[in-house]
């Protein structure tokens, strides 16, 4: 036999028992050639282009999964930030553009389409503002459309006018979907240093520097890393790092294989493999469990940030050699509602919003899928966004906020989003106000890149 | 394409006969077999060539699931390239 029994059973076990999967094949499509003078004409071009490029995406993904015996969970589409495409049109509201994306998503069979987005890290154009103000209606009247706003970067600083506005937009989006616990906010990500090749939702969009069309692949496998670490219990921390590297290498090689195959079959260039460890609400597929396996009583305990830094770095070291191009977010995700271990940590009082914020300093991607009381003020949400953006800006990394102020609910209650979005206990938020600071608006200057401390 | 089939379950008579009979009937060529018993558990690995297979791979997978249930074993089929990618640089 060309492989040893151990090698064969290790791989089969990873796929069948440890939740190893390809989390998503995401096709990035440029819509820059779809701008038109009227919204109607632009929408027709957008629909035609998405169907032409992604018409066979789902079918091809399913065929690869069948043939290789590897689950491919999602097939998705990311498009050029719609503000860039819609701005030439005479539309006042960009709802029409969200509707055409929804129709294309349904028709191609993808479960999410990302890119109802604006890039406003230094300033917003009239089109950017129209897009941002269309977000509550767009996200509440569609199911599959995801939106994002990049409002800061290491090079430009933070756009505090948009920070202030996004607090209001998140509140309005929650209220527009109040009947479903504010689920609209689960489809809205606010970024600092957003990458243009991220395959993961809800923050995926096809950046302006990307080619006409490409395939990006997101891998997964927290369960595999957890099981691998069970074999080195009690060993020194260096051994833990080595084990994560080896495992990440293997997982990523599978991602690269699937990405190359998808690219070949679809006739679309391969973009990147995103090395993120993406948990799901399923038991055993949790980043929190990895941190606990490293030696914490609960995620959130002192030591959590160090354990996460180790995990995140080792995943990258292992994964980078396994793929010809790495990109996207590439880090361990720490969404609360989508990770059974994180939910448990919050419920037992071990994990707070402040600790999560500290954790985002060393891992991607930010405060993710966090439910907070519905009566949290817009300016407080803006303050949380500003803090997170500042971490990204100073540390030259991507950070993001995907937060849900759940209408009519408070601390101690739970929300159920269902499916992959999971469920979450509502977390308390520091009650002291930052309103006067947020009201100032303006631009928070870009940081100095020397004298790093 | 070449695939690797694994069969794991509590040992009883006729597992190899049933699985290899299934392959023969489906025009799937067996290139290599290794089989052992580990603590009462039957484990078999087969390298197979599916180039002449009579039906689509999705159908083969479905039939292998059914065969596995009837034999009270777990059968998996994975593309050889997955093992190449993971275990060979």
XYZ file of C-alpha atoms in Angstrom:
542
model
C 0.000 0.000 0.000
C 1.322 3.435 -0.914
C 0.239 4.940 2.399
C 0.635 3.504 5.864
C -2.439 2.378 7.759
C -1.879 5.195 10.229
C -1.859 7.806 7.489
C -5.027 6.478 5.951
C -6.958 6.152 9.180
C -5.764 9.564 10.367
C -7.251 11.242 7.300
C -10.483 9.250 7.331
C -10.895 9.906 11.041
C -10.346 13.655 10.528
C -13.121 13.818 7.958
C -15.599 11.437 9.558
C -15.200 12.031 13.276
C -13.362 15.315 13.767
C -15.405 17.615 11.497
C -12.630 18.355 9.018
C -14.184 20.049 6.052
C -13.681 22.688 3.434
C -15.768 25.421 4.976
C -16.339 27.430 1.834
C -15.482 27.810 -1.810
C -16.115 31.471 -2.484
C -16.073 32.900 -5.976
C -14.998 36.537 -6.094
C -16.546 38.405 -9.005
C -15.717 41.936 -10.101
C -18.809 43.985 -10.913
C -16.864 47.064 -11.939
C -17.998 46.581 -15.539
C -21.646 46.633 -14.445
C -22.036 50.313 -13.523
C -24.729 52.123 -15.489
C -26.645 55.394 -15.511
C -29.821 53.825 -14.214
C -30.147 51.386 -11.342
C -32.255 49.118 -13.507
C -29.599 48.813 -16.213
C -26.854 48.226 -13.625
C -28.933 45.558 -11.891
C -29.494 43.744 -15.185
C -25.743 43.735 -15.862
C -24.968 42.534 -12.338
C -27.426 39.675 -12.615
C -26.113 38.645 -16.013
C -22.469 38.683 -14.890
C -23.026 36.742 -11.671
C -25.037 34.112 -13.496
C -22.419 33.853 -16.233
C -19.517 33.421 -13.803
C -21.124 31.495 -10.946
C -23.858 29.536 -12.701
C -21.934 26.275 -12.244
C -20.338 27.057 -8.869
C -22.637 25.012 -6.624
C -22.809 22.073 -8.986
C -19.000 22.025 -9.340
C -18.470 22.285 -5.577
C -20.832 19.388 -4.980
C -19.133 17.287 -7.675
C -15.690 17.843 -6.110
C -17.030 16.934 -2.661
C -18.499 13.704 -4.029
C -15.444 12.731 -5.988
C -12.874 13.490 -3.310
C -14.928 12.314 -0.369
C -14.340 15.615 1.421
C -17.298 17.704 2.644
C -17.508 21.189 1.141
C -19.984 22.980 3.347
C -20.635 26.266 1.565
C -20.472 27.604 -1.926
C -20.626 31.394 -1.863
C -20.112 34.527 -3.915
C -18.312 37.764 -3.068
C -18.696 40.800 -5.317
C -17.138 44.239 -5.735
C -18.294 46.566 -2.949
C -21.666 47.643 -4.313
C -21.095 51.312 -3.476
C -18.396 51.360 -6.185
C -20.775 49.911 -8.766
C -23.976 51.689 -7.768
C -22.610 55.191 -7.458
C -22.815 55.975 -11.192
C -26.558 55.291 -11.117
C -29.352 57.718 -10.296
C -30.700 55.586 -7.436
C -31.258 57.270 -4.075
C -31.613 53.983 -2.169
C -29.494 50.967 -3.031
C -32.149 48.459 -1.988
C -32.557 47.575 -5.658
C -28.945 46.342 -5.694
C -29.458 44.175 -2.623
C -32.505 42.677 -4.310
C -30.620 41.762 -7.454
C -27.842 40.152 -5.379
C -30.489 38.153 -3.523
C -32.048 37.008 -6.788
C -28.636 35.961 -8.161
C -27.854 34.103 -4.898
C -31.140 32.178 -5.042
C -30.700 31.409 -8.738
C -27.087 30.169 -8.385
C -27.981 28.258 -5.202
C -25.367 29.869 -2.939
C -26.422 30.412 0.667
C -24.745 33.819 1.065
C -23.548 36.552 -1.236
C -21.218 39.186 0.205
C -20.317 42.636 -1.000
C -23.184 44.964 -0.150
C -20.297 47.032 1.073
C -18.530 50.368 1.197
C -14.838 51.174 1.714
C -14.756 54.430 3.649
C -11.631 54.249 5.797
C -10.586 57.767 4.863
C -13.791 59.328 3.665
C -17.198 58.500 2.272
C -18.531 59.506 -1.149
C -22.262 60.180 -1.695
C -22.558 56.624 -3.073
C -20.882 55.169 0.037
C -23.319 57.037 2.279
C -26.302 55.901 0.219
C -25.111 52.324 0.585
C -24.561 52.629 4.329
C -28.001 54.170 4.808
C -29.589 51.405 2.733
C -28.119 48.683 4.979
C -30.998 48.308 7.490
C -33.615 47.854 4.781
C -31.330 45.798 2.521
C -30.386 43.342 5.275
C -33.916 43.041 6.653
C -35.614 42.498 3.298
C -33.145 39.907 1.979
C -32.018 36.550 3.371
C -28.707 35.863 1.688
C -27.129 39.275 1.175
C -24.260 40.222 3.503
C -22.971 43.743 4.018
C -19.763 45.225 5.327
C -18.157 48.588 5.879
C -14.405 49.164 6.120
C -14.021 52.270 8.253
C -10.391 52.218 9.281
C -6.921 51.134 8.223
C -3.351 51.314 9.453
C -2.474 53.631 6.562
C -5.397 56.042 6.869
C -6.573 55.991 10.467
C -10.222 55.656 11.473
C -13.183 57.454 9.936
C -14.964 58.518 13.128
C -17.915 60.028 11.235
C -18.745 56.593 9.881
C -18.003 55.012 13.284
C -20.741 57.248 14.717
C -23.107 56.456 11.872
C -22.567 52.688 12.079
C -23.734 52.648 15.706
C -27.068 54.017 14.468
C -27.147 51.696 11.435
C -26.589 48.609 13.584
C -29.416 49.683 15.912
C -31.740 50.288 12.951
C -30.811 46.963 11.366
C -31.596 45.176 14.628
C -34.925 46.967 14.907
C -35.798 46.185 11.284
C -35.358 42.491 12.124
C -36.723 42.686 15.678
C -39.102 39.773 15.049
C -36.077 37.507 14.564
C -33.865 38.727 17.411
C -32.069 41.280 15.230
C -30.655 38.681 12.848
C -29.998 41.391 10.218
C -26.947 42.401 12.268
C -25.507 38.891 11.881
C -25.094 39.741 8.190
C -23.264 43.031 8.806
C -19.540 43.367 9.553
C -17.695 46.585 10.380
C -13.990 46.290 9.543
C -10.625 47.904 10.033
C -8.014 46.732 7.461
C -10.549 44.576 5.596
C -8.973 42.121 3.128
C -10.389 42.012 -0.401
C -9.990 38.249 -0.785
C -11.694 36.958 2.354
C -13.874 33.937 1.527
C -15.733 33.930 4.861
C -19.107 35.542 5.479
C -20.511 37.878 6.466
C -17.473 40.030 5.653
C -16.566 38.734 2.193
C -16.297 41.165 -0.698
C -14.236 41.213 -3.882
C -11.694 43.981 -3.359
C -10.837 46.610 -5.945
C -7.312 45.181 -6.393
C -8.543 41.706 -7.291
C -8.846 40.180 -10.788
C -12.088 39.842 -12.748
C -12.988 36.542 -11.125
C -11.229 34.129 -8.768
C -11.702 31.219 -6.414
C -10.876 31.604 -2.729
C -11.163 28.729 -0.299
C -11.693 28.761 3.440
C -10.714 25.670 5.382
C -11.783 24.566 8.800
C -10.882 22.057 11.419
C -10.905 23.181 15.074
C -12.027 19.633 15.919
C -8.959 18.137 14.243
C -6.585 20.426 16.140
C -8.328 19.639 19.433
C -8.000 15.869 18.919
C -4.349 16.213 17.842
C -3.580 18.120 21.049
C -5.172 15.401 23.163
C -2.187 13.276 22.171
C 0.328 15.669 23.755
C -1.347 16.399 27.098
C 1.112 17.566 29.725
C 3.957 18.110 27.265
C 5.833 21.404 27.080
C 4.233 24.303 25.207
C 6.718 23.985 22.311
C 5.286 20.532 21.620
C 1.793 22.006 21.498
C 2.922 24.529 18.910
C 4.604 21.828 16.805
C 1.491 19.655 16.888
C -0.737 22.536 15.772
C 1.687 23.334 12.934
C 1.699 19.763 11.656
C -2.071 19.538 11.810
C -2.569 22.910 10.138
C -0.228 21.819 7.363
C -2.318 18.736 6.623
C -5.622 20.582 6.756
C -4.331 23.310 4.482
C -2.962 20.867 1.930
C -6.476 19.536 1.558
C -7.751 23.100 1.135
C -5.156 23.777 -1.536
C -6.103 20.566 -3.347
C -9.786 21.498 -3.435
C -9.018 25.090 -4.398
C -6.846 24.007 -7.345
C -9.463 21.533 -8.484
C -12.297 24.062 -8.268
C -10.213 26.625 -10.126
C -9.438 24.120 -12.904
C -13.008 22.910 -13.306
C -14.536 26.369 -13.299
C -11.867 27.886 -15.522
C -11.307 30.641 -12.968
C -7.906 31.527 -11.443
C -7.111 30.363 -7.926
C -6.831 33.269 -5.501
C -5.970 32.223 -1.982
C -6.522 29.691 0.763
C -7.712 31.309 3.985
C -6.079 29.552 6.931
C -8.728 30.405 9.479
C -9.896 27.891 12.042
C -13.641 28.423 11.752
C -15.788 26.827 14.434
C -19.407 25.737 14.080
C -22.024 25.361 16.800
C -21.632 21.585 16.524
C -20.146 19.985 19.603
C -16.474 19.202 19.013
C -15.885 21.895 16.391
C -14.845 24.657 18.750
C -11.864 26.984 19.103
C -12.671 27.367 22.818
C -12.150 23.621 23.307
C -8.657 23.939 21.809
C -7.794 26.682 24.310
C -9.125 24.477 27.100
C -7.145 21.491 25.797
C -3.997 23.652 25.998
C -4.682 23.895 29.723
C -7.368 26.411 30.637
C -10.258 25.513 32.925
C -12.433 27.623 30.660
C -11.928 29.890 27.692
C -11.675 33.364 29.165
C -9.481 32.356 32.106
C -6.140 34.151 32.577
C -3.811 32.663 29.952
C -6.475 32.722 27.249
C -4.844 35.485 25.230
C -1.474 33.714 25.321
C -2.997 30.369 24.331
C -4.851 32.015 21.471
C -1.701 33.815 20.297
C 0.115 30.477 20.226
C -2.731 28.793 18.348
C -3.101 31.549 15.792
C 0.601 31.771 15.060
C 1.126 28.013 14.829
C -1.814 27.635 12.418
C -0.221 30.227 10.143
C 3.252 28.678 10.350
C 1.879 25.254 9.468
C -0.496 26.471 6.817
C 1.736 28.823 4.893
C 4.002 26.102 3.537
C 1.001 24.015 2.528
C -0.504 26.569 0.181
C 0.883 28.492 -2.762
C -1.073 31.617 -1.798
C -2.440 32.409 1.628
C -4.762 35.330 2.240
C -8.127 36.429 3.523
C -8.471 36.602 7.277
C -6.230 33.640 8.165
C -6.532 33.269 11.913
C -8.563 31.538 14.573
C -12.125 32.853 14.634
C -13.673 33.482 18.003
C -17.363 34.047 17.294
C -19.434 33.550 20.401
C -22.746 32.280 19.050
C -21.115 29.916 16.557
C -18.831 28.139 19.028
C -20.274 25.780 21.635
C -17.251 26.235 23.903
C -17.415 30.045 23.771
C -21.145 29.978 24.570
C -20.443 27.757 27.588
C -17.596 30.046 28.697
C -19.879 33.093 28.603
C -22.594 31.241 30.482
C -20.312 30.144 33.282
C -19.130 33.738 33.662
C -15.576 33.069 32.476
C -15.654 35.093 29.267
C -16.522 38.774 29.071
C -16.699 41.327 26.305
C -13.493 42.915 27.586
C -11.603 39.601 27.507
C -12.866 38.957 23.978
C -11.544 42.372 23.001
C -8.130 41.467 24.407
C -8.207 38.194 22.484
C -8.785 40.052 19.225
C -5.379 41.695 19.646
C -3.731 38.375 18.840
C -6.162 36.622 16.538
C -8.559 37.321 13.777
C -10.956 38.650 13.435
C -12.677 40.634 16.089
C -15.775 40.831 18.219
C -17.843 38.357 16.297
C -21.457 37.262 16.703
C -21.878 38.836 20.084
C -25.390 39.477 21.371
C -25.781 42.513 23.642
C -28.844 44.070 25.302
C -31.270 45.756 22.911
C -31.226 48.968 24.930
C -27.473 49.495 24.357
C -27.131 53.007 22.917
C -25.905 53.654 19.377
C -22.960 55.645 20.736
C -21.875 52.743 22.954
C -21.929 50.443 19.916
C -19.857 53.067 18.083
C -17.436 53.093 21.014
C -17.048 49.305 20.792
C -16.420 49.651 17.040
C -13.849 52.412 17.589
C -11.967 50.324 20.160
C -11.846 47.321 17.891
C -10.807 49.413 14.871
C -8.031 50.982 16.962
C -6.660 47.526 17.799
C -6.572 46.675 14.095
C -5.103 50.013 13.086
C -2.270 49.981 15.618
C -1.426 46.289 15.225
C -1.581 46.293 11.406
C -4.152 43.521 11.365
C -7.747 42.988 10.358
C -10.280 43.512 13.093
C -14.037 43.576 12.865
C -17.226 43.935 14.828
C -20.329 41.858 14.189
C -22.554 42.644 17.103
C -26.280 42.204 17.649
C -28.189 44.527 20.002
C -31.156 42.185 20.473
C -34.398 44.193 20.529
C -36.424 43.749 23.708
C -33.934 41.419 25.374
C -31.429 41.906 28.171
C -28.542 40.257 29.989
C -29.271 36.670 31.015
C -31.622 36.020 28.125
C -30.670 34.005 25.043
C -31.100 34.431 21.338
C -31.488 31.683 18.753
C -30.426 32.516 15.234
C -30.500 28.922 14.073
C -28.253 26.927 11.782
C -24.641 28.003 11.473
C -25.288 31.327 13.206
C -26.050 29.380 16.365
C -27.352 30.804 19.609
C -25.943 33.178 22.182
C -26.380 34.380 25.724
C -26.750 38.161 25.837
C -23.574 39.668 27.269
C -23.392 42.712 29.526
C -21.861 45.903 28.165
C -19.994 48.501 30.217
C -22.676 51.075 31.040
C -20.526 54.207 31.132
C -21.070 56.581 28.226
C -18.714 57.521 25.372
C -21.310 59.649 23.642
C -19.408 62.928 23.815
C -16.379 61.370 22.152
C -18.412 59.703 19.404
C -20.325 62.957 18.750
C -17.042 64.686 17.859
C -16.799 62.826 14.536
C -13.789 63.543 12.318
C -10.844 61.363 11.400
C -8.707 59.587 13.939
C -5.194 60.080 12.473
C -3.136 57.178 11.152
C -0.554 55.947 13.649
C 3.180 56.458 13.495
C 4.944 53.338 12.254
C 8.115 53.719 14.205
C 8.842 53.652 17.964
C 6.666 50.532 18.247
C 5.677 49.657 21.758
C -9.627 8.166 -10.603
C -8.118 6.145 -7.801
C -9.769 5.944 -4.440
C -9.007 4.498 -1.045
C -11.726 2.467 0.602
C -11.608 1.806 4.323
C -13.786 -0.735 6.071
C -13.948 -0.784 9.872
C -16.241 -2.720 12.173
C -16.681 -5.696 14.446
C -15.268 -8.762 12.748
C -17.540 -11.410 11.283
C -17.477 -13.799 8.331
C -17.863 -12.607 4.754
C -16.849 -8.941 4.938
C -14.020 -9.211 2.404
C -16.155 -11.362 0.106
C -19.045 -8.888 0.205
C -16.921 -5.791 -0.357
C -14.770 -7.277 -3.111
C -17.889 -8.781 -4.726
C -19.404 -5.286 -4.756
C -16.289 -3.932 -6.474
C -16.286 -6.680 -9.101
C -19.975 -6.198 -9.866
C -19.458 -2.450 -10.295
C -16.405 -2.814 -12.587
C -14.192 -1.266 -9.914
C -10.685 -2.693 -10.056
C -8.945 -3.516 -6.768
C -5.242 -2.599 -7.007
C -4.115 -3.329 -3.462
C -5.619 -4.667 -0.260
C -4.432 -4.739 3.318
C -6.506 -6.242 6.067
C -6.010 -6.921 9.733
C -7.880 -7.525 12.962
C -7.187 -5.043 15.749
C -8.751 -5.928 19.115
C -11.729 -7.743 17.535
C -12.123 -4.943 15.030
C -11.940 -5.749 11.384
C -10.010 -3.114 9.432
C -9.436 -3.232 5.706
C -7.908 -0.750 3.301
C -8.331 -1.071 -0.457
C -6.769 0.956 -3.231
C -9.249 0.917 -6.113
C -9.407 2.230 -9.665
C -12.787 3.705 -10.527
C -11.912 4.440 -14.181
C -14.315 1.814 -15.572
C -16.921 2.040 -12.822
C -20.428 1.451 -14.092
C -22.117 4.220 -12.096
C -21.333 7.757 -10.903
C -19.258 8.183 -7.769
C -22.208 9.648 -5.841
C -24.129 6.439 -6.520
C -21.143 4.252 -5.548
C -20.886 6.154 -2.277
C -24.582 5.635 -1.577
C -24.354 1.919 -2.336
C -21.246 1.585 -0.123
C -23.184 3.185 2.736
C -25.973 0.655 2.259
C -23.498 -2.223 2.007
C -21.781 -0.972 5.182
C -25.072 -0.910 7.098
C -25.969 -4.414 5.977
C -22.518 -5.696 7.036
C -22.561 -3.626 10.274
C -19.269 -1.934 9.300
C -18.322 1.623 8.353
C -17.135 2.023 4.776
C -15.537 5.195 3.463
C -14.311 6.126 0.003
C -11.831 8.989 -0.432
C -9.884 10.191 -3.487
C -6.238 9.132 -3.435
C -5.201 12.747 -4.073
C -6.451 13.721 -0.584
C -3.932 11.342 1.034
C -1.201 12.474 -1.353
C -1.860 16.082 -0.408
C -1.884 15.424 3.324
C 0.899 12.909 3.732
C 3.372 13.480 0.872
C 5.257 16.691 0.246
